[in-house]
Tab-separated table of C-alpha atoms in Angstrom:
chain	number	residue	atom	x	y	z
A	458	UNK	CA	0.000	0.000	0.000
A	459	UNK	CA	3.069	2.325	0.179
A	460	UNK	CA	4.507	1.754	-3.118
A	461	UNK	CA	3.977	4.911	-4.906
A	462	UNK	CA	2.448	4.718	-8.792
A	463	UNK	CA	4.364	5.535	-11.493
A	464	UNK	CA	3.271	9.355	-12.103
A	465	UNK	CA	1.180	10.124	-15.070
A	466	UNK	CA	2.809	11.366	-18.219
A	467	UNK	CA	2.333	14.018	-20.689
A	468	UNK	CA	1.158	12.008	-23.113
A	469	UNK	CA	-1.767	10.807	-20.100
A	470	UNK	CA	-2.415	14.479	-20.279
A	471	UNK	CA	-2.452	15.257	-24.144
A	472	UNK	CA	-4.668	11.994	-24.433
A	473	UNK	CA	-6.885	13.589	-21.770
A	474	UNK	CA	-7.633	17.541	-23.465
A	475	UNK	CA	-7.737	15.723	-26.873
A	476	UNK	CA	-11.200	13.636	-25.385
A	477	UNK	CA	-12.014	16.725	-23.623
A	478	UNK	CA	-12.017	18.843	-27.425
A	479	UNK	CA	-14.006	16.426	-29.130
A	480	UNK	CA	-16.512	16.144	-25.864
A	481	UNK	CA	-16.419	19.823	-26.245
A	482	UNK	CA	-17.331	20.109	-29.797
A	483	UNK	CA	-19.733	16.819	-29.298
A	484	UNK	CA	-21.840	19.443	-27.059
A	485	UNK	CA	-22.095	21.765	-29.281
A	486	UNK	CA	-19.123	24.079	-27.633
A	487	UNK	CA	-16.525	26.260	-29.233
A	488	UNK	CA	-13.755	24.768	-26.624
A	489	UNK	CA	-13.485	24.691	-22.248
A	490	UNK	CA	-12.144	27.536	-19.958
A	491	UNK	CA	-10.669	25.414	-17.092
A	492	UNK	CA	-9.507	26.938	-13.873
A	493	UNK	CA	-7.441	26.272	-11.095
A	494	UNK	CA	-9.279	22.868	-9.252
A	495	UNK	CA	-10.103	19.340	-10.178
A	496	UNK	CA	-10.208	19.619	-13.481
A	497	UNK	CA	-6.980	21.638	-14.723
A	498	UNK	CA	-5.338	18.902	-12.418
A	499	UNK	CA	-6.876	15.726	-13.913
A	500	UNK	CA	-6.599	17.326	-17.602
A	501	UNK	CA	-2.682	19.036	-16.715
A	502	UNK	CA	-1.013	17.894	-13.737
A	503	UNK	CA	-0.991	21.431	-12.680
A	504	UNK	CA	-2.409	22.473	-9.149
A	505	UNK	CA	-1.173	25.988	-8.427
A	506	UNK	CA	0.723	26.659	-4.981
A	507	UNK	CA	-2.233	29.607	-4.023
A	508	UNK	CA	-5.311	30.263	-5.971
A	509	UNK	CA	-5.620	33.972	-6.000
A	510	UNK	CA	-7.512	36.525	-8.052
A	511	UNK	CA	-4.911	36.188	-10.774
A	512	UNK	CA	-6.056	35.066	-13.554
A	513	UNK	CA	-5.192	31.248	-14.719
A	514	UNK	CA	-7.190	29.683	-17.277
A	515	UNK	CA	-6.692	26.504	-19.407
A	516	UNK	CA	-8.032	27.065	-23.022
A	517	UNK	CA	-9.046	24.206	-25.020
A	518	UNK	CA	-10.940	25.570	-28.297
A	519	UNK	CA	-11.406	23.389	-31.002
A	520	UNK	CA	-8.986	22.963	-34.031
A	521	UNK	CA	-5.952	24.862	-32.241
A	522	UNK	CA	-3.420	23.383	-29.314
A	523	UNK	CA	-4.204	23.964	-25.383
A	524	UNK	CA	-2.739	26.656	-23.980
A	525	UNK	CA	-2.474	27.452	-20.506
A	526	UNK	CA	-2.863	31.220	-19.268
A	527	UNK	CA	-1.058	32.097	-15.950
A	528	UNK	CA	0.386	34.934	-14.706
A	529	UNK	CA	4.487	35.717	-14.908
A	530	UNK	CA	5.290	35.150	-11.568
A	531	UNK	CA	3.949	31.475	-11.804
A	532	UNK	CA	4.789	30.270	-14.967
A	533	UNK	CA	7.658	28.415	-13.489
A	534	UNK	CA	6.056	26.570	-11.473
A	535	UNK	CA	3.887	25.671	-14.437
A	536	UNK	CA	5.884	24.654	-16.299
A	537	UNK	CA	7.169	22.041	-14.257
A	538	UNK	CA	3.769	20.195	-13.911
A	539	UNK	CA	3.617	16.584	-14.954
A	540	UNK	CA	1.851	17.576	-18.497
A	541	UNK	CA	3.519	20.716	-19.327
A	542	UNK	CA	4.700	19.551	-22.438
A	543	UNK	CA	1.198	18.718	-23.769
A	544	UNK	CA	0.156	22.525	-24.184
A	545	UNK	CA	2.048	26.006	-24.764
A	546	UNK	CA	2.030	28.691	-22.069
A	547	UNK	CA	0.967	32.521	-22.244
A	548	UNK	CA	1.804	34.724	-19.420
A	549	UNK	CA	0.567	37.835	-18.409
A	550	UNK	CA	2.795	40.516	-15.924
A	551	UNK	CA	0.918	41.977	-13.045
A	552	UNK	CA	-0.411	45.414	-14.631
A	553	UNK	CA	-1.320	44.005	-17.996
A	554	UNK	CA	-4.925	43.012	-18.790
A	555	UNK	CA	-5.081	39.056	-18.754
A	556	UNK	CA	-8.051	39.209	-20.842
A	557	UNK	CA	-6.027	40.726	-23.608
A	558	UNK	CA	-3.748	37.634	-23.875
A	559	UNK	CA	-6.447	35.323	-23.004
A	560	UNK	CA	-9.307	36.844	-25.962
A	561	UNK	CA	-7.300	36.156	-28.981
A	562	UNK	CA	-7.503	32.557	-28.149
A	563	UNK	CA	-10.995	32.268	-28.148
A	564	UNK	CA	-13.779	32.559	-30.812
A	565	UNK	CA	-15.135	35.444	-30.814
A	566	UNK	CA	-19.240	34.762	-31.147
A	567	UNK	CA	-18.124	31.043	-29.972
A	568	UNK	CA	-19.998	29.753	-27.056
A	569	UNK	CA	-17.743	27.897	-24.133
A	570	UNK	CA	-17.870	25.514	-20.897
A	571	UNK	CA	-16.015	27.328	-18.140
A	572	UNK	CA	-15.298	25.615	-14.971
A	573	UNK	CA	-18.070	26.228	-12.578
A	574	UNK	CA	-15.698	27.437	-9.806
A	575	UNK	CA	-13.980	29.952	-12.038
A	576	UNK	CA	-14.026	34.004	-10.132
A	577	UNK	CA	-16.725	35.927	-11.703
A	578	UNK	CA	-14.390	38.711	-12.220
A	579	UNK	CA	-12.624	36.387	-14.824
A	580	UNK	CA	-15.978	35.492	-16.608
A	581	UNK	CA	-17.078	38.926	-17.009
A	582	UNK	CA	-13.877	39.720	-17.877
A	583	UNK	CA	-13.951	37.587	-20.836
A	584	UNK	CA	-17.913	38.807	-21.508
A	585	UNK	CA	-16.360	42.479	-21.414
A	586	UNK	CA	-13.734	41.745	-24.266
A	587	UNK	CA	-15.705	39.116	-26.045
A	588	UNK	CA	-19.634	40.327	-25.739
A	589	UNK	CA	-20.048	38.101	-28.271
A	590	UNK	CA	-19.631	34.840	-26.576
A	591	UNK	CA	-21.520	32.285	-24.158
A	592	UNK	CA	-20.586	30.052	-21.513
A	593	UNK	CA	-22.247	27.127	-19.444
A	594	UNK	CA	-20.820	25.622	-16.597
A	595	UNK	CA	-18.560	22.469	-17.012
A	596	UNK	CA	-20.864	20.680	-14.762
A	597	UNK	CA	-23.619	21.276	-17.290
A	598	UNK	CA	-22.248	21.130	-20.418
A	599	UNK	CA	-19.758	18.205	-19.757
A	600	UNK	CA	-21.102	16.375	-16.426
A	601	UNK	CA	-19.263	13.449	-17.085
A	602	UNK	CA	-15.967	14.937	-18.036
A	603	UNK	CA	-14.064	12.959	-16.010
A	604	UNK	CA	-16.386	9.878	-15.050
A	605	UNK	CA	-14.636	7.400	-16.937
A	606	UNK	CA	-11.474	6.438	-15.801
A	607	UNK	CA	-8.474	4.828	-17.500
A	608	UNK	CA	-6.053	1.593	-16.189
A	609	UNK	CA	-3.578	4.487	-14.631
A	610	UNK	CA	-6.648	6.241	-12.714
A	611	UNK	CA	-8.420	2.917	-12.170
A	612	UNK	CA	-5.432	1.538	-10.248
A	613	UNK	CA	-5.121	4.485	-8.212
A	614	UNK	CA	-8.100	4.819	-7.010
A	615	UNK	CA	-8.069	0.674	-5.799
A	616	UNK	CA	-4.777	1.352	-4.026
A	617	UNK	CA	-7.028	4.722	-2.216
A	618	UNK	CA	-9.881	1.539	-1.362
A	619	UNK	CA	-7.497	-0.828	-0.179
A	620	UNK	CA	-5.546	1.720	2.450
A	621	UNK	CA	-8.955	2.933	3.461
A	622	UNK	CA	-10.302	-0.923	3.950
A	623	UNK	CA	-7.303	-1.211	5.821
A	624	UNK	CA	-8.298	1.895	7.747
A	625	UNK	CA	-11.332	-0.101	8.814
A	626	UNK	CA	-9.663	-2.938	9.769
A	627	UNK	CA	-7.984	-1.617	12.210
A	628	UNK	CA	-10.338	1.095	13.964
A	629	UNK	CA	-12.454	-2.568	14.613
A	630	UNK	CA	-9.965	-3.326	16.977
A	631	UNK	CA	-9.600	-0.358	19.272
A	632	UNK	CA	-11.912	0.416	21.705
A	633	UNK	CA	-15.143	2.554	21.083
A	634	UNK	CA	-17.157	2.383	24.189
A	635	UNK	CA	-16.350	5.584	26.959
A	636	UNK	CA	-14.511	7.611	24.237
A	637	UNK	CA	-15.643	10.717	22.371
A	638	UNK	CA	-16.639	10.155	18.534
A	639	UNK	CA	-14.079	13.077	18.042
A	640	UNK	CA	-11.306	10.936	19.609
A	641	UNK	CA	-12.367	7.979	17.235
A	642	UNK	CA	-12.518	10.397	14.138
A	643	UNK	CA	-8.797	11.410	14.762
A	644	UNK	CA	-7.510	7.868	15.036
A	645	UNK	CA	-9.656	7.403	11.858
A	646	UNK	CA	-7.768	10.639	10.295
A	647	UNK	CA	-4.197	8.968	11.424
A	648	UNK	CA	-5.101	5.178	10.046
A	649	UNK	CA	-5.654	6.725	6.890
A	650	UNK	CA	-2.405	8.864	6.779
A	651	UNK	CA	-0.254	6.138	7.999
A	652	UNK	CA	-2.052	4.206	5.113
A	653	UNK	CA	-0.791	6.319	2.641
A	654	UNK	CA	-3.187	9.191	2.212
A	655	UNK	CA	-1.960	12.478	1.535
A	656	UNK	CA	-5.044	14.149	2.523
A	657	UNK	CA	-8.267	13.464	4.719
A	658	UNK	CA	-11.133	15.004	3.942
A	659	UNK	CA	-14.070	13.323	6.274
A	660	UNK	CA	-14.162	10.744	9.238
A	661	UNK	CA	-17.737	10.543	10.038
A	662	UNK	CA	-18.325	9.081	13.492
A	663	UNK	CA	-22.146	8.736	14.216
A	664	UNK	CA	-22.554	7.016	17.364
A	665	UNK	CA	-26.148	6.401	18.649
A	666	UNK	CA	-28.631	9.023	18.190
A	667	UNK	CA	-25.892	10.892	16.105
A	668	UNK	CA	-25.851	7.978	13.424
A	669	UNK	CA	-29.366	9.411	11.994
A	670	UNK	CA	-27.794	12.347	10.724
A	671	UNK	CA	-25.430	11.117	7.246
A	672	UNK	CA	-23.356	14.141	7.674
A	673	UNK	CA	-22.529	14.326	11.400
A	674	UNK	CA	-19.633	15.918	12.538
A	675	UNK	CA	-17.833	13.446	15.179
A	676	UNK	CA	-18.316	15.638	18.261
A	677	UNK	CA	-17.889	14.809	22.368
A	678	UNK	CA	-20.753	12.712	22.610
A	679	UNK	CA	-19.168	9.708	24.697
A	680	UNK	CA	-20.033	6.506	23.302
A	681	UNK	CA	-21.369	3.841	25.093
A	682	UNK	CA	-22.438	0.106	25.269
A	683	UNK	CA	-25.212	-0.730	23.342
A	684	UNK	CA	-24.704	1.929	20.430
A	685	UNK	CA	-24.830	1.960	16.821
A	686	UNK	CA	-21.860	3.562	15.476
A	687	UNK	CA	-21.990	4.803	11.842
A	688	UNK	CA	-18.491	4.927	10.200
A	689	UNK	CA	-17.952	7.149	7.233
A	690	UNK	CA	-13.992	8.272	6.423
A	691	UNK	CA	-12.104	9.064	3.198
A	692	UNK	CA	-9.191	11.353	1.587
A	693	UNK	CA	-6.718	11.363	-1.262
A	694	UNK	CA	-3.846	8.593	-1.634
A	695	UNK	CA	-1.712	9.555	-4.493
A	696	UNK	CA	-4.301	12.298	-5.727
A	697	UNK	CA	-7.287	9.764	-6.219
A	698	UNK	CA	-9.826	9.170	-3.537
A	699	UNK	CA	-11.194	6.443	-1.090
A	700	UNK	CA	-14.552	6.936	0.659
A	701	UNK	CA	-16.464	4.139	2.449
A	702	UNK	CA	-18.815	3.434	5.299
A	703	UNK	CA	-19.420	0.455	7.644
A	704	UNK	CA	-21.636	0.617	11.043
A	705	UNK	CA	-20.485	-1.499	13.787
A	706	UNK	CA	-22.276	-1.818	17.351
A	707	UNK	CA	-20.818	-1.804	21.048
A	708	UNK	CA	-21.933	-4.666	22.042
A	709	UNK	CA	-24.533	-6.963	21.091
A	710	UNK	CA	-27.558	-5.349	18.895
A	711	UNK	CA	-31.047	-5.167	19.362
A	712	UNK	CA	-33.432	-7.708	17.034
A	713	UNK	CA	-34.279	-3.742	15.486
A	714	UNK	CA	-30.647	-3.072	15.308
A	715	UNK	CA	-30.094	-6.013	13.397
A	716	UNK	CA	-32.904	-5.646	10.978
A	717	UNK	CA	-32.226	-2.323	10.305
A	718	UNK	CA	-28.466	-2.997	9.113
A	719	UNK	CA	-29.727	-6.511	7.535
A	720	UNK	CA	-32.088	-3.992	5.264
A	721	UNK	CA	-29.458	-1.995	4.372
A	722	UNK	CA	-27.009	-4.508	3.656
A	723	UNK	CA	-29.665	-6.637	1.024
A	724	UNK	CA	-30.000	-3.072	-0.766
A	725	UNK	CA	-26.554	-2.307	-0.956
A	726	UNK	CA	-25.710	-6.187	-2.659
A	727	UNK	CA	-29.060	-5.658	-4.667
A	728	UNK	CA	-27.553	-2.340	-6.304
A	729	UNK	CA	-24.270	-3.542	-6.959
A	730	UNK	CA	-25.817	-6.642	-8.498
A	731	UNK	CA	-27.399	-4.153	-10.392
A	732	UNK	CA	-24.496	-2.648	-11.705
A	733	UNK	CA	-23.558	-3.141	-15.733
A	734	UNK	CA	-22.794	-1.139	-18.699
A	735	UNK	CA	-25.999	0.157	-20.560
A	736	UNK	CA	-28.095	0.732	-17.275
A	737	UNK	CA	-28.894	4.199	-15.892
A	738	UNK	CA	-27.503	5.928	-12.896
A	739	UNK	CA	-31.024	6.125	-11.616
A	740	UNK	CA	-31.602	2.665	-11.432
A	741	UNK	CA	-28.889	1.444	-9.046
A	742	UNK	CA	-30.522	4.215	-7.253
A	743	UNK	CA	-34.189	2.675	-7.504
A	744	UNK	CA	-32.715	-0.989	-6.793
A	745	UNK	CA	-31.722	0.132	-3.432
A	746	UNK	CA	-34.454	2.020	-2.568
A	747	UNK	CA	-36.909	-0.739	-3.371
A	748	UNK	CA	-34.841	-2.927	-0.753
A	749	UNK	CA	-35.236	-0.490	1.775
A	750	UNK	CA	-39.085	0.707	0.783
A	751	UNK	CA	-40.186	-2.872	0.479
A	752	UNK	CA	-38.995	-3.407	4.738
A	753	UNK	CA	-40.763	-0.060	5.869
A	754	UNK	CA	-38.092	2.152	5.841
A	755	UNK	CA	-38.773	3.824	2.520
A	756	UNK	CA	-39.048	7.700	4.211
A	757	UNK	CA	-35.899	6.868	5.656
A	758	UNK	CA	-33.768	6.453	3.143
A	759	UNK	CA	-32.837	10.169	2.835
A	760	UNK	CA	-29.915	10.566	-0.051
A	761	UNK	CA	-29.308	9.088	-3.117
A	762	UNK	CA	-27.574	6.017	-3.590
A	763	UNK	CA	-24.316	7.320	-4.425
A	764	UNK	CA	-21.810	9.884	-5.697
A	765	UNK	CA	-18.792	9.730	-8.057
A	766	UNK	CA	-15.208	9.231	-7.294
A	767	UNK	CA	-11.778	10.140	-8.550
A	768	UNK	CA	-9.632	13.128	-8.025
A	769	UNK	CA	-12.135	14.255	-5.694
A	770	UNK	CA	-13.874	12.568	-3.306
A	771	UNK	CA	-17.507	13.345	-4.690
A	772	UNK	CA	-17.993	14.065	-8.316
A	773	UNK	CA	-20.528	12.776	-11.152
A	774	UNK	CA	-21.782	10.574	-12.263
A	775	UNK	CA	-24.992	10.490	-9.422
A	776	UNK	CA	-26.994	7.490	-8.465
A	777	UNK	CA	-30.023	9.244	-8.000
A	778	UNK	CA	-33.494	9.465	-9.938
A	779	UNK	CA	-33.613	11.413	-12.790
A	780	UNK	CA	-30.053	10.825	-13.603
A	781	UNK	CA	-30.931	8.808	-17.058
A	782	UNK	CA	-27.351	8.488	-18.079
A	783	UNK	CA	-25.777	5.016	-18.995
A	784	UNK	CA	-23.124	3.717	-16.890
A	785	UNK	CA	-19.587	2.411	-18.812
A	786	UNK	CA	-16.919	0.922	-18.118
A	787	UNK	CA	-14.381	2.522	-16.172
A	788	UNK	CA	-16.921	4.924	-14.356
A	789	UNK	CA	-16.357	4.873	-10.518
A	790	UNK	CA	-18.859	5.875	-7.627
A	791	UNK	CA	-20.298	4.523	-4.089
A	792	UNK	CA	-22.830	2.399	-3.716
A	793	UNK	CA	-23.993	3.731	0.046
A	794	UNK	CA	-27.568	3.068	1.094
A	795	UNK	CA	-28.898	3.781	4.468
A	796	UNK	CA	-31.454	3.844	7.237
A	797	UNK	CA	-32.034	6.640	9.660
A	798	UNK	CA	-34.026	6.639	12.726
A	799	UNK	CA	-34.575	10.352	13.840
A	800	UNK	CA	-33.182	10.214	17.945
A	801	UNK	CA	-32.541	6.509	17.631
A	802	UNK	CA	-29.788	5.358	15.417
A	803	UNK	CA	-28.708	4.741	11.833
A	804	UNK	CA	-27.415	1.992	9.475
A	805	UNK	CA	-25.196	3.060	6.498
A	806	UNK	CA	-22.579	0.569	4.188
A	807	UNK	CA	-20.499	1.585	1.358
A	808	UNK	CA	-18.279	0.258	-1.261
A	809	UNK	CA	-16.833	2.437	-4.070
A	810	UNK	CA	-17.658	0.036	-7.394
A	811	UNK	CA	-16.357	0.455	-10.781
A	812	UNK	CA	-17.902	-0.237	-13.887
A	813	UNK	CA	-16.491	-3.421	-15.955
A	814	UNK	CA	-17.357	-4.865	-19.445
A	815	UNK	CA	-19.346	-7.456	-17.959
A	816	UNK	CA	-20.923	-6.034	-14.216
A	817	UNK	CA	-19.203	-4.351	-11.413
A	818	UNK	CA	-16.060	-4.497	-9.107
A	819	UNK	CA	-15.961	-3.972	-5.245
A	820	UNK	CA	-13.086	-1.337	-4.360
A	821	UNK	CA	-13.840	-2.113	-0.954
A	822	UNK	CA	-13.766	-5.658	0.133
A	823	UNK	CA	-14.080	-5.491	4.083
A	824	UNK	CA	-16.784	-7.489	5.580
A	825	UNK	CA	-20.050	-6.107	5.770
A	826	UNK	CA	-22.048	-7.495	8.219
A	827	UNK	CA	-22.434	-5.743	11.547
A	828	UNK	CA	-18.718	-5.468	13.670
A	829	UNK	CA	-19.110	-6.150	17.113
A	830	UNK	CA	-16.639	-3.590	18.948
A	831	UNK	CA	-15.764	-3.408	22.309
């Protein structure tokens, strides 16, 4: 779980903006504005050291080469990122106009997907040169822009799955009952780290009462015997992320206890049966929820079914109704059904599953059924 991948090349990169262009032009675009975030890294390599109100901007327009726009002082560092030799660089010095380097490259009356957390100065910036053109959010225009994953990205993200799975194998063996969900959480946030994780970015720790709310933030509550303890942790190893949930009880459950997690267990195996090329997003989502409506516990099942994964930890595709898309292979997300009990407790399991030829793959393989901690 240490050994360290070998890094992408530029050639990964180049592959990656030349899908993105024909994506682009597939939706009827002109080309992509990318800024600094998810996306310039998955389609560059290049994460800036501080995001500031300088402007940086990735340009991908049909028929002419990428070019990425940053300013002088941090075009070095730019040009030292993994794909820097897949796309020329323009810089700008503080007191020039960025929007006069960055206008020539676009079409003029040409209509664009810009990244949806670009600075509005920088969009009306490019309105005020070019009043001409129109732009729609990446998330709109290209939801799925980087959904499907390749070998490199694939293996990645089961090396994230395995560290956190090993994560969860050994936070079953410490003790749970007297201590605060917040002291939990932080041995959660050091398993992961000394797994190889570079970053954390949640360790849910829902213990009793606290395990109806999906989101909770592990606080003081002490936990005690006879809780249900909802387990929900993730981060980045080697830029790609993990994210899974198990719920364990202090002691021996309740016959409700152990109905509730049996539920939720059936209707997370149910949607990953489910799971095969050609089948919409929304119905993983339905297969679960029919599980979980069918024992009583429709109303609380209160999310969808699952998220995407991949250089963030939550990113399309959705498993949720309405989503009509097709799954394909190489497309990554959770699988993460769950019951709620307002004031009582809740049940939640998740795998991250990837999309093969033939059905799905696990990218977590820990046990399912109920832990029994002390």
């Amino acid at each position: 779980m240490s050994d360290t991948p070998a890094p992408f090349t530029a050639d990964d990169y180049r592959v990656r903006m030349a899908r993105a262009v024909r994506s682009a032009a597939d939706a009827g675009l002109a080309g992509l504005l990318v800024a600094p975030g998810p996306d310039l890294v998955h389609l560059t390599g290049y994460r800036p050291t501080a995001i500031t109100e300088r402007l940086t901007l990735l340009v991908l327009a049909v028929g002419q080469d990428p070019v990425l726009v940053v300013p002088t002082l941090e075009a070095s560092d730019a040009q030292r990122a993994a794909g820097a030799a897949a796309f020329t660089l323009r810089d700008w010095t503080d007191g020039k106009d960025p929007y006069d380097v960055t206008a020539p490259l676009l079409d003029a009356r040409g209509r664009f997907g810009i990244s949806d957390n670009a600075w509005a100065m920088h969009l009306l910036g490019l309105q005020r040169e070019l009043p001409d053109t129109s732009y729609e959010s990446l998330t709109t225009a290209l939801p799925l822009l980087r959904a499907v994953k390749d070998a490199s990205e694939l293996a990645r993200l089961e090396a994230a799955g395995a560290a956190a799975d090993a994560t969860y194998e050994e936070i079953v063996k410490v003790r749970f009952s007297g201590r605060r969900e917040s002291e939990v959480a932080a041995e959660l946030a050091h398993l992961l780290t000394r797994f190889g994780h570079e970053q954390v970015d949640f360790t849910v720790v829902g213990s009793g009462p606290n395990g109806a709310s999906p989101h909770h933030e592990a606080g003081p509550r002490l936990i005690k015997e006879g809780d249900m303890v909802v387990l929900d942790f993730g981060g980045l190893k080697d830029g790609y992320g993990s994210d899974t949930s198990r719920t364990v009880h202090v002691g021996a459950p309740s016959a409700e206890e152990q109905r509730v997690h049996d539920v939720v267990r059936e209707a997370q195996q149910a949607a990953f049966d489910a799971v095969r090329p050609g089948i919409a997003c929304q119905d993983v989502d339905r297969v679960a929820r029919a599980v979980i409506t069918e024992a009583g516990y429709g109303e609380r099942f209160i999310h969808r079914t699952g998220h995407g994964i991949g250089v963030t930890t939550h990113e399309p595709p959705y498993m949720i109704e309405g989503e009509v898309r097709a799954l394909v292979p190489g497309m990554c997300f959770s699988i993460e059904p769950g019951i709620y009990l307002p004031g009582r407790f809740g049940v939640r399991i998740e795998d991250i599953v990837t999309v093969t030829e033939t059905g799905g793959r696990r990218l977590n393989t820990t046990a399912r059924d109920m832990a029994i901690v002390g």
